[in-house]
Structure formats: C-alpha cells, structure tokens
Coordinates of C-alpha atoms in Angstrom, one line a residue:
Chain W
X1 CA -32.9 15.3 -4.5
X2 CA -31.8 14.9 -0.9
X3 CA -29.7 11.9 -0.4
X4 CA -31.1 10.6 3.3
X5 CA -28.5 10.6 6.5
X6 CA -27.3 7.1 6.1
X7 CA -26.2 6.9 2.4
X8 CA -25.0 10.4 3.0
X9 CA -23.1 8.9 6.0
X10 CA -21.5 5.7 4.0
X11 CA -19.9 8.1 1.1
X12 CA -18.3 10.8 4.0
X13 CA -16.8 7.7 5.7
X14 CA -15.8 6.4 2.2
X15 CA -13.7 9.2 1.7
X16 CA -12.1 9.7 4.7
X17 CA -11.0 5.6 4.9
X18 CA -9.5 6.0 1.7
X19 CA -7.5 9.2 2.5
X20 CA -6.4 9.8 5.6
X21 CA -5.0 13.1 6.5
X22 CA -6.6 14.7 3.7
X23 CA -8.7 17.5 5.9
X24 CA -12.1 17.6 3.8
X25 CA -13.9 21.0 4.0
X26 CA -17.0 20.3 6.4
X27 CA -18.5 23.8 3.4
X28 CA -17.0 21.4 0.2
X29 CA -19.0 18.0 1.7
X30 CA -22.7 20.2 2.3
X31 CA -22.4 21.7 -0.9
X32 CA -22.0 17.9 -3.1
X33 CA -24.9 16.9 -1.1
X34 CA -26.4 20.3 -1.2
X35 CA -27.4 20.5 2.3
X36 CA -25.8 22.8 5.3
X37 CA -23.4 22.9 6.8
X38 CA -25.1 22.4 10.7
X39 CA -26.3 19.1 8.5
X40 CA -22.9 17.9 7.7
X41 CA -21.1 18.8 11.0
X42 CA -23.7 16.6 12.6
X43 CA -22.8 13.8 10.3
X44 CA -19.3 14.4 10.8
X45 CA -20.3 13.9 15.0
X46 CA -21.7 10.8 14.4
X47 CA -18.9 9.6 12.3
X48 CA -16.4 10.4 14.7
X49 CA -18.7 8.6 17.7
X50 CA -18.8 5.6 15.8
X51 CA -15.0 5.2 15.2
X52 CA -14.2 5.8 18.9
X53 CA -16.3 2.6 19.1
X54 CA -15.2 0.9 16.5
X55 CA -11.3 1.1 16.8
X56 CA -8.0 2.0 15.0
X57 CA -8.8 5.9 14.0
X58 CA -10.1 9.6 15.1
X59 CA -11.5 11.9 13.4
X60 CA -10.2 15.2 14.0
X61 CA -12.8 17.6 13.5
X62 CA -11.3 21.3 12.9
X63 CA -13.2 24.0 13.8
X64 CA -11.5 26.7 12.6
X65 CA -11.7 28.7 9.3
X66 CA -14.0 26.4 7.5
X67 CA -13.7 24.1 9.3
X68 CA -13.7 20.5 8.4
X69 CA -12.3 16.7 9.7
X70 CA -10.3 13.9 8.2
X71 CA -9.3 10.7 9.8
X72 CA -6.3 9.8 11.5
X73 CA -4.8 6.4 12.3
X74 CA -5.2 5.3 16.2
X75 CA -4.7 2.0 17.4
X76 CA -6.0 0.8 20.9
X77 CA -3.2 -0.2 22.9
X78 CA -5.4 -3.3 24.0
X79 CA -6.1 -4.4 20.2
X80 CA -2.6 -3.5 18.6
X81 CA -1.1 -5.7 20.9
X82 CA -3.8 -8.5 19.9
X83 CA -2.7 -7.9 16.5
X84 CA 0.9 -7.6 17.1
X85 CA 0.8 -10.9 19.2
X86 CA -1.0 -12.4 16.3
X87 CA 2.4 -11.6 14.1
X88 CA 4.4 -12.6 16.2
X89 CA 3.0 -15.8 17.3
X90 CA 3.3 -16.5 12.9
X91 CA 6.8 -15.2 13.1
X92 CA 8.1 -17.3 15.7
X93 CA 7.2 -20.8 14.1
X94 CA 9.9 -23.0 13.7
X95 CA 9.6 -23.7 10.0
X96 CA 10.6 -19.6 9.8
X97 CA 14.3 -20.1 11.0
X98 CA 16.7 -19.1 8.7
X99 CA 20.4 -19.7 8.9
X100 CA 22.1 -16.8 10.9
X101 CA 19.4 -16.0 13.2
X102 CA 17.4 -14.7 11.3
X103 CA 13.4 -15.8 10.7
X104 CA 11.0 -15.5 7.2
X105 CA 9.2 -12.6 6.9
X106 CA 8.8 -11.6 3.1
X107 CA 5.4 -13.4 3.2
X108 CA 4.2 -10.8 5.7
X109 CA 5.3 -7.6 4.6
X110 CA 4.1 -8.0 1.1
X111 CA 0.4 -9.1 2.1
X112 CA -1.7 -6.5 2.7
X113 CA -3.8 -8.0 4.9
X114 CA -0.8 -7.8 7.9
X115 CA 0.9 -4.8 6.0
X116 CA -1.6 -2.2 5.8
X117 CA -2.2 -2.8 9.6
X118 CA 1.6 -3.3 10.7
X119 CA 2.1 0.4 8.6
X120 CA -1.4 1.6 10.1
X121 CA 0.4 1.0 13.4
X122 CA 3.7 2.7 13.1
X123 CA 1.9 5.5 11.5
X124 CA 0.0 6.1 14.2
X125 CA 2.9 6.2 16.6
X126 CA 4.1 9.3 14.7
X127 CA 1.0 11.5 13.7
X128 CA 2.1 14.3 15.9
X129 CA 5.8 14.0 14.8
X130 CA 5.2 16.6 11.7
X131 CA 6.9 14.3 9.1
X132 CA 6.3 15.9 5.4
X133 CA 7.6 12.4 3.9
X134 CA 8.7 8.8 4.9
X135 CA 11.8 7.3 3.8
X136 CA 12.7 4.2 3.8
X137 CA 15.4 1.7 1.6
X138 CA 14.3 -1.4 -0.5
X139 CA 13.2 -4.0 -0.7
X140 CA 11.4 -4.9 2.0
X141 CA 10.8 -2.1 3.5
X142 CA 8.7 -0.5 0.9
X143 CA 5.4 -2.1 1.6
X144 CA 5.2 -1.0 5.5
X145 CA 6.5 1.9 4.6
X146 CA 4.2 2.4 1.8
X147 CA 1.0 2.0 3.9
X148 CA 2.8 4.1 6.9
X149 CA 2.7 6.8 4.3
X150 CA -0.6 6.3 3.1
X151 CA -1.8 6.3 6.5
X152 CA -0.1 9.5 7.2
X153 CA -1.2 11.2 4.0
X154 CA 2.1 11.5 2.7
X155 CA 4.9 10.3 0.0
X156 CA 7.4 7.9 0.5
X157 CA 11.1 8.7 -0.7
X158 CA 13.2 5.4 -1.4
X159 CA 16.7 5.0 -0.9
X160 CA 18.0 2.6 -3.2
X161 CA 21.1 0.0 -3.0
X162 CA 21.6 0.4 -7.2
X163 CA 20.8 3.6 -9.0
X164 CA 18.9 2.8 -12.6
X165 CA 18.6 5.2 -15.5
X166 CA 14.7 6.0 -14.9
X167 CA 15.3 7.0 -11.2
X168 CA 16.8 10.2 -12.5
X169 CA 19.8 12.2 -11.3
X170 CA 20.5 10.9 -7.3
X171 CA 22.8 11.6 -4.8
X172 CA 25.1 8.8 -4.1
X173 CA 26.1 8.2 -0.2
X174 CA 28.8 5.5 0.8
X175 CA 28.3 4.1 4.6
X176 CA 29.6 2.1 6.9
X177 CA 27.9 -1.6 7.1
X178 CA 27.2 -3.2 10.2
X179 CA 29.9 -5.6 9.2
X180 CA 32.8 -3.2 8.5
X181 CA 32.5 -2.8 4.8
X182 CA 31.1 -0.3 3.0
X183 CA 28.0 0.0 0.7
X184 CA 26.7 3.0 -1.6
X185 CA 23.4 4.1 -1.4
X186 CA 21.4 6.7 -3.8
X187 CA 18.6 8.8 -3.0
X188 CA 17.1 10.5 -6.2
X189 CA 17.2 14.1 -6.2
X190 CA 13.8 14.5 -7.1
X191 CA 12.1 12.0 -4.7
X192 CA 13.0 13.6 -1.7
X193 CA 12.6 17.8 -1.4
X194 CA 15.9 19.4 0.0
X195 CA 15.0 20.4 3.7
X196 CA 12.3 18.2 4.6
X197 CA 11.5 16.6 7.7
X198 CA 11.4 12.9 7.3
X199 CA 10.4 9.7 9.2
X200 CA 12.5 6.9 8.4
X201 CA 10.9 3.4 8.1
X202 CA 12.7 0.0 8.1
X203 CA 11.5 -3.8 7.9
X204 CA 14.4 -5.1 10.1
X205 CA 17.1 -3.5 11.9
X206 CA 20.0 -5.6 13.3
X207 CA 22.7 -2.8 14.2
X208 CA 20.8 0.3 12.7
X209 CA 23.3 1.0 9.8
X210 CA 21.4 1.0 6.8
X211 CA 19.2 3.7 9.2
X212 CA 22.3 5.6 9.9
X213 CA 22.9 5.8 6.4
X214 CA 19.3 7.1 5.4
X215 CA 20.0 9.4 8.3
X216 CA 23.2 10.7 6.5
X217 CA 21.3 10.6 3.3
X218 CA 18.7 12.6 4.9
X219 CA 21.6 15.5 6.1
X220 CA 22.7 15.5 2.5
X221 CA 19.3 16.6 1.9
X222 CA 19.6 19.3 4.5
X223 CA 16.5 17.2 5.6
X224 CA 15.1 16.9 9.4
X225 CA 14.8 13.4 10.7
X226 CA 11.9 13.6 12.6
X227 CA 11.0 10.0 13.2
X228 CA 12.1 6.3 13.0
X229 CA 10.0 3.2 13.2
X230 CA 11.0 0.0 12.6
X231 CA 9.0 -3.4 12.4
X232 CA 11.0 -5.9 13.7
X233 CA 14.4 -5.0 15.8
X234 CA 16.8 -7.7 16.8
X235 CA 18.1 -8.2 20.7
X236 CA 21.3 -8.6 19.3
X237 CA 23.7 -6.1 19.3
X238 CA 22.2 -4.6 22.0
X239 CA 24.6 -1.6 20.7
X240 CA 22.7 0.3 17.7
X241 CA 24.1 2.7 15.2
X242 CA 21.1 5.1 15.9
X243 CA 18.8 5.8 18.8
X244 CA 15.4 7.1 19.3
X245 CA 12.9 4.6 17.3
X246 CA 10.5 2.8 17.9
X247 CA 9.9 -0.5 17.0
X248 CA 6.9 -2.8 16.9
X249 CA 8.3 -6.4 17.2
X250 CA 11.7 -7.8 18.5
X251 CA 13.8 -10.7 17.4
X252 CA 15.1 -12.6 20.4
X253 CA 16.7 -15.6 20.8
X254 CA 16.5 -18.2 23.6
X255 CA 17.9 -22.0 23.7
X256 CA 15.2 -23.0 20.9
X257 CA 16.1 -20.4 18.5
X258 CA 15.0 -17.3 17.5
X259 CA 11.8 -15.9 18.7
X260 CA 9.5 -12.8 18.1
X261 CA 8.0 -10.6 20.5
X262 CA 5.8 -7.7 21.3
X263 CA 7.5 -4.4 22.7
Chain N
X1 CA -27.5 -0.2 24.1
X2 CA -28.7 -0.3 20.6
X3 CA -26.7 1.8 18.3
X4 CA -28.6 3.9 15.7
X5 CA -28.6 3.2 12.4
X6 CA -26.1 6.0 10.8
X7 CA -23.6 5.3 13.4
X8 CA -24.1 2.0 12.6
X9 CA -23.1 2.5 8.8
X10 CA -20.3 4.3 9.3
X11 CA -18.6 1.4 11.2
X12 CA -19.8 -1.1 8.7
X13 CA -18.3 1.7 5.8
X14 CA -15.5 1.3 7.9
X15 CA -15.0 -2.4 7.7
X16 CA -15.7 -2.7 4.1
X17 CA -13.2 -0.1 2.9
X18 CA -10.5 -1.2 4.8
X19 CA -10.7 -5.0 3.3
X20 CA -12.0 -5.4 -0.1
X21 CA -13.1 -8.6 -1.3
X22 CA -13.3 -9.9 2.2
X23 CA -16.7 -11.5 3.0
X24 CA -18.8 -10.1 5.6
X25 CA -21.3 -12.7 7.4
X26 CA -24.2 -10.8 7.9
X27 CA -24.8 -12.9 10.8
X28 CA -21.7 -11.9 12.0
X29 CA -22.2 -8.2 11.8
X30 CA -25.9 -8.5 13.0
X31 CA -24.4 -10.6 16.2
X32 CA -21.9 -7.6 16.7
X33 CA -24.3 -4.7 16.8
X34 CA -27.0 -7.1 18.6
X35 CA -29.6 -6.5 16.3
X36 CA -31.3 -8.5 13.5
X37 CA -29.8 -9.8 9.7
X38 CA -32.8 -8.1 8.4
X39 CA -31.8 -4.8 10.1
X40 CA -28.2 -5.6 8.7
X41 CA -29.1 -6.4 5.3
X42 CA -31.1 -2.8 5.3
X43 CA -28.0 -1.3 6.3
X44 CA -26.1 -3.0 3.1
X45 CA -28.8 -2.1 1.0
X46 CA -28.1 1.9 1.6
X47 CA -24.3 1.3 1.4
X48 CA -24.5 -0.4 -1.7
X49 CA -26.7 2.1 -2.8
X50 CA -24.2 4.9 -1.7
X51 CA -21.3 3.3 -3.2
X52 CA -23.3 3.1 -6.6
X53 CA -23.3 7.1 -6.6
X54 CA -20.0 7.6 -4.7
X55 CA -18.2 5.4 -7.6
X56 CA -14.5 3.4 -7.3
X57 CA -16.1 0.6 -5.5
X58 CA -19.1 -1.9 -5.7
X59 CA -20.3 -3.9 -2.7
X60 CA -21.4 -7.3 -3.5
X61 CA -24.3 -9.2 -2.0
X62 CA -23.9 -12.7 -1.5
X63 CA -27.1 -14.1 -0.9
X64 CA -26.6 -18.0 -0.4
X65 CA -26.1 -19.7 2.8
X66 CA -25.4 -17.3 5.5
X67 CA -25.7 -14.1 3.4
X68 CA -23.2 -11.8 3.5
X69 CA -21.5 -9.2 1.3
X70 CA -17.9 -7.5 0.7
X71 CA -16.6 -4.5 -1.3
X72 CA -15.0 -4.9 -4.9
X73 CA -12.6 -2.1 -6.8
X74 CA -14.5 -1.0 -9.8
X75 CA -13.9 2.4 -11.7
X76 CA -16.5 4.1 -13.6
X77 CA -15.0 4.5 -16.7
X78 CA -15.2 8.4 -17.3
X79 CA -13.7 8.6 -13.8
X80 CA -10.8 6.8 -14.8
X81 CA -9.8 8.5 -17.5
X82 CA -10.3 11.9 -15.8
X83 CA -8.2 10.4 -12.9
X84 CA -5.3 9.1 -15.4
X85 CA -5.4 11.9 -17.7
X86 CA -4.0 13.8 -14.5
X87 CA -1.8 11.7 -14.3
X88 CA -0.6 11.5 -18.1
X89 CA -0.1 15.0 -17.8
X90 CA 2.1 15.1 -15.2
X91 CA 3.9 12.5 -16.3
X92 CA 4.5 14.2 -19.9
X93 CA 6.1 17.2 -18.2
X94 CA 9.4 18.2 -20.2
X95 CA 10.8 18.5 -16.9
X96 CA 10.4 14.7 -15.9
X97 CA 12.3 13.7 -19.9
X98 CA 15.3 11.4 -19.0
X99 CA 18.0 10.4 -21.1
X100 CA 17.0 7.4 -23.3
X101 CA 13.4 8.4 -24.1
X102 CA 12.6 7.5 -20.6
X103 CA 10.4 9.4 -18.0
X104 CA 11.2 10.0 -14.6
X105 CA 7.6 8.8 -12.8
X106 CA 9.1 6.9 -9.5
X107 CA 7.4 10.3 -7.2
X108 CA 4.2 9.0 -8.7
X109 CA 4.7 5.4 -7.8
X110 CA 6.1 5.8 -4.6
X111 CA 3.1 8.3 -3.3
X112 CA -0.1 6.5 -2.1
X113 CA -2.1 9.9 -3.1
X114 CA -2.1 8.2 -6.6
X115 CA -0.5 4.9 -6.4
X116 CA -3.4 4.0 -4.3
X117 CA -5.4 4.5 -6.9
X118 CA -3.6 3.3 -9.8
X119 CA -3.4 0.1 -7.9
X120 CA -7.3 0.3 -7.4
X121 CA -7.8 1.1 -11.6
X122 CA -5.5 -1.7 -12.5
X123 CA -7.2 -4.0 -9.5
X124 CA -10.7 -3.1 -11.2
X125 CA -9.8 -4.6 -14.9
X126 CA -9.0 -7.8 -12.6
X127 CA -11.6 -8.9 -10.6
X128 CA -13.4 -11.7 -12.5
X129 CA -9.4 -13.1 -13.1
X130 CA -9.5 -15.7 -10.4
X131 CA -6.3 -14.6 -8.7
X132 CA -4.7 -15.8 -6.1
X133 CA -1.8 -13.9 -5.5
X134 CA -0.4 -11.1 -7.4
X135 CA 3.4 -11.3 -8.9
X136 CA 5.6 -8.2 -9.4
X137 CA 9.4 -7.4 -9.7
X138 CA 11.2 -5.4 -7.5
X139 CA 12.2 -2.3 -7.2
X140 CA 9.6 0.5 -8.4
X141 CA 6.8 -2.4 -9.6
X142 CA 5.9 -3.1 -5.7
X143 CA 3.6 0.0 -4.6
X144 CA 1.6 -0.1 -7.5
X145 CA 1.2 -3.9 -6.8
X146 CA 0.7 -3.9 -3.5
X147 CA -2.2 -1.9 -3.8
X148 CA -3.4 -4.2 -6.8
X149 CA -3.1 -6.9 -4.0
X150 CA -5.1 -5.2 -1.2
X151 CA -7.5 -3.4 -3.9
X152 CA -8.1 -7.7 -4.5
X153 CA -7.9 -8.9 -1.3
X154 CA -4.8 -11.2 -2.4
X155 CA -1.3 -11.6 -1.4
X156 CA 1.7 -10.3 -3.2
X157 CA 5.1 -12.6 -4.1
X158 CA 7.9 -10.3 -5.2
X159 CA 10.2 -11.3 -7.8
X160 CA 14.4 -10.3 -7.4
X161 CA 17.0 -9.6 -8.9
X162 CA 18.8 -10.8 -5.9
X163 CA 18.9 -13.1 -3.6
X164 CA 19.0 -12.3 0.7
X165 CA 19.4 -14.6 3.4
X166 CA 16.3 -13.1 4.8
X167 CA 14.6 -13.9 2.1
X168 CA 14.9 -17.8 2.3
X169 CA 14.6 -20.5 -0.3
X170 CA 13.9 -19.2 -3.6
X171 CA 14.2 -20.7 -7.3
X172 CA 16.4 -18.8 -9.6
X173 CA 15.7 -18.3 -13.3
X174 CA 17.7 -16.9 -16.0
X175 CA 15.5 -15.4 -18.5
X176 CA 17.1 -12.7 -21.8
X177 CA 16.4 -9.2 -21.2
X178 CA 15.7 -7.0 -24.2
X179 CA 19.1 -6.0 -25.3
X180 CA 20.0 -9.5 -25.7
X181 CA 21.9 -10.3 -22.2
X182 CA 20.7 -13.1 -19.6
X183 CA 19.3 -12.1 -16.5
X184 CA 18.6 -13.8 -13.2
X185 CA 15.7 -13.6 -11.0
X186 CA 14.6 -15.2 -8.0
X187 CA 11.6 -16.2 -6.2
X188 CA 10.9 -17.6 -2.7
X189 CA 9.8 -20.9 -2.4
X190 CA 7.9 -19.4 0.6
X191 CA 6.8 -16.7 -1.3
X192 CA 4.6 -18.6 -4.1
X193 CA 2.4 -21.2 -3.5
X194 CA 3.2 -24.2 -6.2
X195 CA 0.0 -24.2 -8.8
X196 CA -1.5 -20.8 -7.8
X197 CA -3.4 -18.8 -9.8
X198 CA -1.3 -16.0 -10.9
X199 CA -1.9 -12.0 -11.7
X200 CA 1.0 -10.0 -13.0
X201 CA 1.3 -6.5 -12.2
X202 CA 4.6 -4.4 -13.4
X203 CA 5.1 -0.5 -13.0
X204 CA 6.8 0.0 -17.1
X205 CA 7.0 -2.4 -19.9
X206 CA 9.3 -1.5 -23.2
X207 CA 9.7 -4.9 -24.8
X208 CA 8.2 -7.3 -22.0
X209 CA 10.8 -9.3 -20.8
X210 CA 10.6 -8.9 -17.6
X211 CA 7.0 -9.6 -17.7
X212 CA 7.9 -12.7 -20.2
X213 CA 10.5 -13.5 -17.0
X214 CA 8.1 -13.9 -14.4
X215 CA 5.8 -15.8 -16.7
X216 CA 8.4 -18.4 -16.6
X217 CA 8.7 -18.1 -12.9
X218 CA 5.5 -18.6 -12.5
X219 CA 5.7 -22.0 -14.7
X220 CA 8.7 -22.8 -12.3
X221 CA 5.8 -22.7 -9.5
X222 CA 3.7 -24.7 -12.0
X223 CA 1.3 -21.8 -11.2
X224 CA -1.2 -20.0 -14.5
X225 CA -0.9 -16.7 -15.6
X226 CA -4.6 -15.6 -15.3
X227 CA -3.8 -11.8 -16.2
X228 CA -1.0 -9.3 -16.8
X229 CA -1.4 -5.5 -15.8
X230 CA 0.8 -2.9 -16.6
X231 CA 1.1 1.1 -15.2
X232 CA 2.9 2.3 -18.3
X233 CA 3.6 0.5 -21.9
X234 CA 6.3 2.0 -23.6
X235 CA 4.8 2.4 -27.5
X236 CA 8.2 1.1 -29.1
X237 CA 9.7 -1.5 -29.8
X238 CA 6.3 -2.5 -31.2
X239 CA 6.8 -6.3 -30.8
X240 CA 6.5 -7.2 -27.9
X241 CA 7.8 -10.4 -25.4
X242 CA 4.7 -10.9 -24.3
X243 CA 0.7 -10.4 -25.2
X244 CA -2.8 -10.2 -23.9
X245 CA -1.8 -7.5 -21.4
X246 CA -3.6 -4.6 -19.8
X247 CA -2.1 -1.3 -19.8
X248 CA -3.1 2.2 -18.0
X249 CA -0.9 4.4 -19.7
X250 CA 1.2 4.4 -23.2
X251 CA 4.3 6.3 -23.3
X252 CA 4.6 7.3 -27.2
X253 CA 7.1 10.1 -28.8
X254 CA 6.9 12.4 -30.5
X255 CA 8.6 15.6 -32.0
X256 CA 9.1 17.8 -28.7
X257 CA 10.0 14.0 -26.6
X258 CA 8.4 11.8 -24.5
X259 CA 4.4 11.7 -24.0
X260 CA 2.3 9.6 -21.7
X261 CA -1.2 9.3 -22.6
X262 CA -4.6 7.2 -21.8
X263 CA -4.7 4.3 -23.2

C-alpha cells in the first residue's frame, strides 16, 4: 500500500533529526516506501523548504552518484544569539558566584534541554572543518561535546585525568597546568585512531592548558587538530595557551562580580 | 501565506524529535502556522500514525484542556533486540577482552551513533517511572545518561568522585565499594533538587555498589529511587548490592572469555 505524502514526510524527517550527517540514499528511501525516486527527491525539496523556515538546520541534498540528503546543523545568527543570551542571562545570577571568579554551571551542561542546543551550536560552527572525531577531557565537558558530536555525525574521544582498568591500554601525556604544576593525562589507544583530524571541545577554558594538552595529546596521535570550540572562555588571562577557537560565551568580570556574555 | 500541509509536518516532525516529552499546545502550533487546531490536530493524527510504522518513538495525544501532544521513546521490542544484538556482538569481540574479565566498550559509550540509542532503549523501559531528574556517576556513565535524560525530557545530576571548585556546594558520602574499601562521592547541592523523584542510570554494574552509593545519595537529598537502569550487568558476583534493576546487556563467561549478550 502506498503510504500518502505527509506520513511519508514525518518518517524522512524522523530520520534525518535523529542522525545528522548520516547521508540517506534519496534510491534506499523510494525503495522502503516503494515509490520513485522523482517521488522522494520531491519530498526531500519540501523537507529542505520547511527547515530554512523553521531554523537551526539544512538539508544538503547531494546530487551526485545516487544521490541523496542528510541534515546539518545551522543556527540563525539572529536566534543563536536569542538562545545564547538566554544562557547567559541564567549564568550571570548572583546566586552562581563561586569563590575564585568562577560561576555554576554543572546544572547547564548536564541538562539536555540547554546542552543539546549549546553542542548543536558549536557544531555548527565547524561542519566544514572536516573533523573525523571530537575530543574533549572530563567531566564537564562530555555532555557538549557529546551532542557536538552527535550533531556532527561523529565519535567523541575522551581524555581522561585518571586512567581505569576498563579504558584499556592509553597513552599517558604529562602537561603543564595553568598554575605551573604539572598533571598527567591519558588518552586510550583505542578511542582515538592514530592520524585523525580532531576538533577539540571544552566546557571552560581559563588559560587554555588542559586544550594545549589535548593538543599535545592529539600530536602523540599523529592526529590533525582541525578545530577548537569552547563554551564558556574567561576575560582573564587575556594571554591563552592556544589560539584559534571559538567560543560561545565569555566570563567577565566588572565591579559586581563575574558576568557572562555573548561573543 | 498559508503553508501546505507536508511542509507543515516536517517542521512539526522537527519540533517533536528534537524535545521528547515536551508538550506541544496545539493552540500554540495552530497560532504559529495561522491556521486552525482542527487543521493541527489532523496533522498529529498522520504523525502519530507515521511514528506507529516508523517505530522508536510514540507521540502522545493529550486531549484535556488545551489539547496538545508530545513525543515519548518507546522501542518495539524485536527492534531492540536486533539493535543490541549488534551491539553484543561487537562488544564480545576477543579483541575488546581486557585483563580482569573486563571488556573494553568506552568507543561504544562515547559515540552518539549508538549511545544515542542505548540511551533512547534504556529511556523507553522508564517512561511511566515518574522521574524527575536522572542520576549517574562520572566518568563513562554520563553519555549513556545523558541521552536517557533528553530521550525523557529530564535533567541529569552527576555524581563524583571528586570534588571542583566549579562545581559548587555538594554533599559528600562515603559508601564501601565491592572489594571491601570506602569510597567517597559527591553531589552538588545545586545539582539535585532536595525530595526529587529519582532514575538511576549507570554504564556497567559487577556487584552494585556504586549504584547502592548513589542510592544513598539520593537519600542524602531525601529524594526516591523510582528506577535503576543499567547498559551492562556483569553476570558474577551473583549477589548483588542492589535489586529491582533494569539491564540492556549481561556480560557472562565462558570458556573462550568474556561474552556480552541480550538480556
């Protein structure tokens, strides 16, 4: 039985929210609803109209070979910085001051509701970049960078500050903290393929060592850092261990204590 | 300019799958596409309808006051197991045999191409639970709980094994591990609501004291257990810390090593 255009519509979009990146064969989709292809391209069209509309991702239709489309994540400039203003408006309350300068924001990296979207909108500063897989470091940098993966279509590799039996054989990496001491790092051999070219993502960078060490982590892996994107980034050093990221917040502070911004 | 109907669908798709268990005034939808709830609720009728033959998700009608309807994980069962026999086999690779009868699965965890998912299966044996938040431990528990957390629509409050300045307050426990020594964890006061409803998520379990840990966290928090999900049970010891838990996986031995199976 032929499934009518709309329900047809609502599975195709199904799939491609739930993995982007993935590039679905426009020949694989007509033949599981056993129509054409012409049939399928034109669903496809009207997918992609609808999410210029709607905000936040492209389709990419390829039109080669088989063709086919998946779904990339976009993010308005006008409505990320909505969103981002949002977050930083929540981050700046007072009852978020921590001793040190420093400001609560556990609460919002590990709910998805901010997360997914705070991950949706790094990744989308680096679809061109040609990352194979994100690294990042725990703790809190795992959820961003879980969703930044997710929404790039690829794995995440975790440096880690302790290295546990059932992580496997790692590569251990001492490096230079931002306070002069220096901290060992592992990276297990299997969760990061030698050569690859990696975007680092981080929670919070105050002097960018613990990225300088993922980077250094990343040459012992003869790996290509391709990208970095951080969440929040402090004012303070205005000297940084690493250059080139971007970052979607800063941490400033001004004479009633700190305060988050948009870039 | 009114927008046609399959355009139409693929944004609400859209909506749906990116926030599960979020509630959807049909009002509020009809307002946005200026056209009528009757119009709307057609268009949720051929989603829901779609979804039923697409599988992994449901979308619920509410039908009281305002109407409205939102999207819930659910698996169909035959799905699941083909899904998780993948992954079992994978898993039981001699390749991935670590010393100590353990098996190395942290690629698995740490890539949204499954975890994803085995967040959404383990999310779908939870949905009636009443959560309000889901708990995990760090390090390797937090991708598959995070996605347990957005597969739910529910915050996630991370349980550590140390304690950060950025991290705030927190309550620290001691709680036995299963070779006999005490162990400390911590918990942001920020991080847990006092008397929440709690779901338990954790990525392994061999004897269940880290799950039998957080349980007394949560008490801590004067906060109910209201379920306990698990990625991988470990077959022995038999006896476990803790019981009426959920499991995806079992990871049994025998004569050629390690084996992960459906459970």
């Amino acid at each position: 039985m032929k499934i009518p255009r709309p329900e047809r519509i609502a599975r195709i979009m199904w799939r491609l929210a739930k993995n982007p990146f993935r590039l679905f064969s426009l020949s694989d989709i007509a033949k599981s609803f056993e129509v054409s292809k012409t049939v399928i391209s034109d669903d496809i069209e009207i997918i992609s109209n609808a999410m210029k509309d709607e905000g936040r991702c492209n389709i990419v239709i390829d039109r080669g070979r088989g063709g086919g489309a998946y779904l990339v994540p976009t993010f308005d400039e006008a409505d990320k910085r909505r969103f981002l203003e949002g977050v930083a408006e929540e981050l700046s309350k007072e009852e978020r001051f921590l001793p040190g300068g420093l400001i609560y924001y556990s609460d919002i990296v590990f709910d998805p509701h901010y997360t997914q979207w705070l991950g949706w909108a790094l990744g989308s500063m680096f679809i061109d970049c040609g990352a194979e897989v994100v690294m990042t470091s725990e703790v809190k940098g795992i959820p961003i960078a879980i969703f930044v993966a997710q929404s790039l279509g690829l794995p995440l590799a975790v440096c880690r500050f302790r290295n546990r039996p059932s992580d496997g054989p790692a590569v251990a990496l001492h490096y230079p903290s931002g306070t002069g001491e220096v901290r060992a790092m592992y990276m297990g051999t299997r969760n990061l393929k030698k050569g690859a070219k990696v975007l680092i993502i981080d929670d919070f960078m105050r002097g960018g060592s613990t990225i300088a060490g993922m980077t250094m982590m990343a040459r012992e892996f003869e790996a290509t850092v391709v990208g970095k994107g951080v969440f929040i980034v402090s004012a303070l050093p205005e000297q940084k261990a690493i250059s080139g990221y971007k970052a979607l917040l800063v941490l400033e502070k001004d004479e009633h204590g700190p305060r988050v911004r948009v870039l």
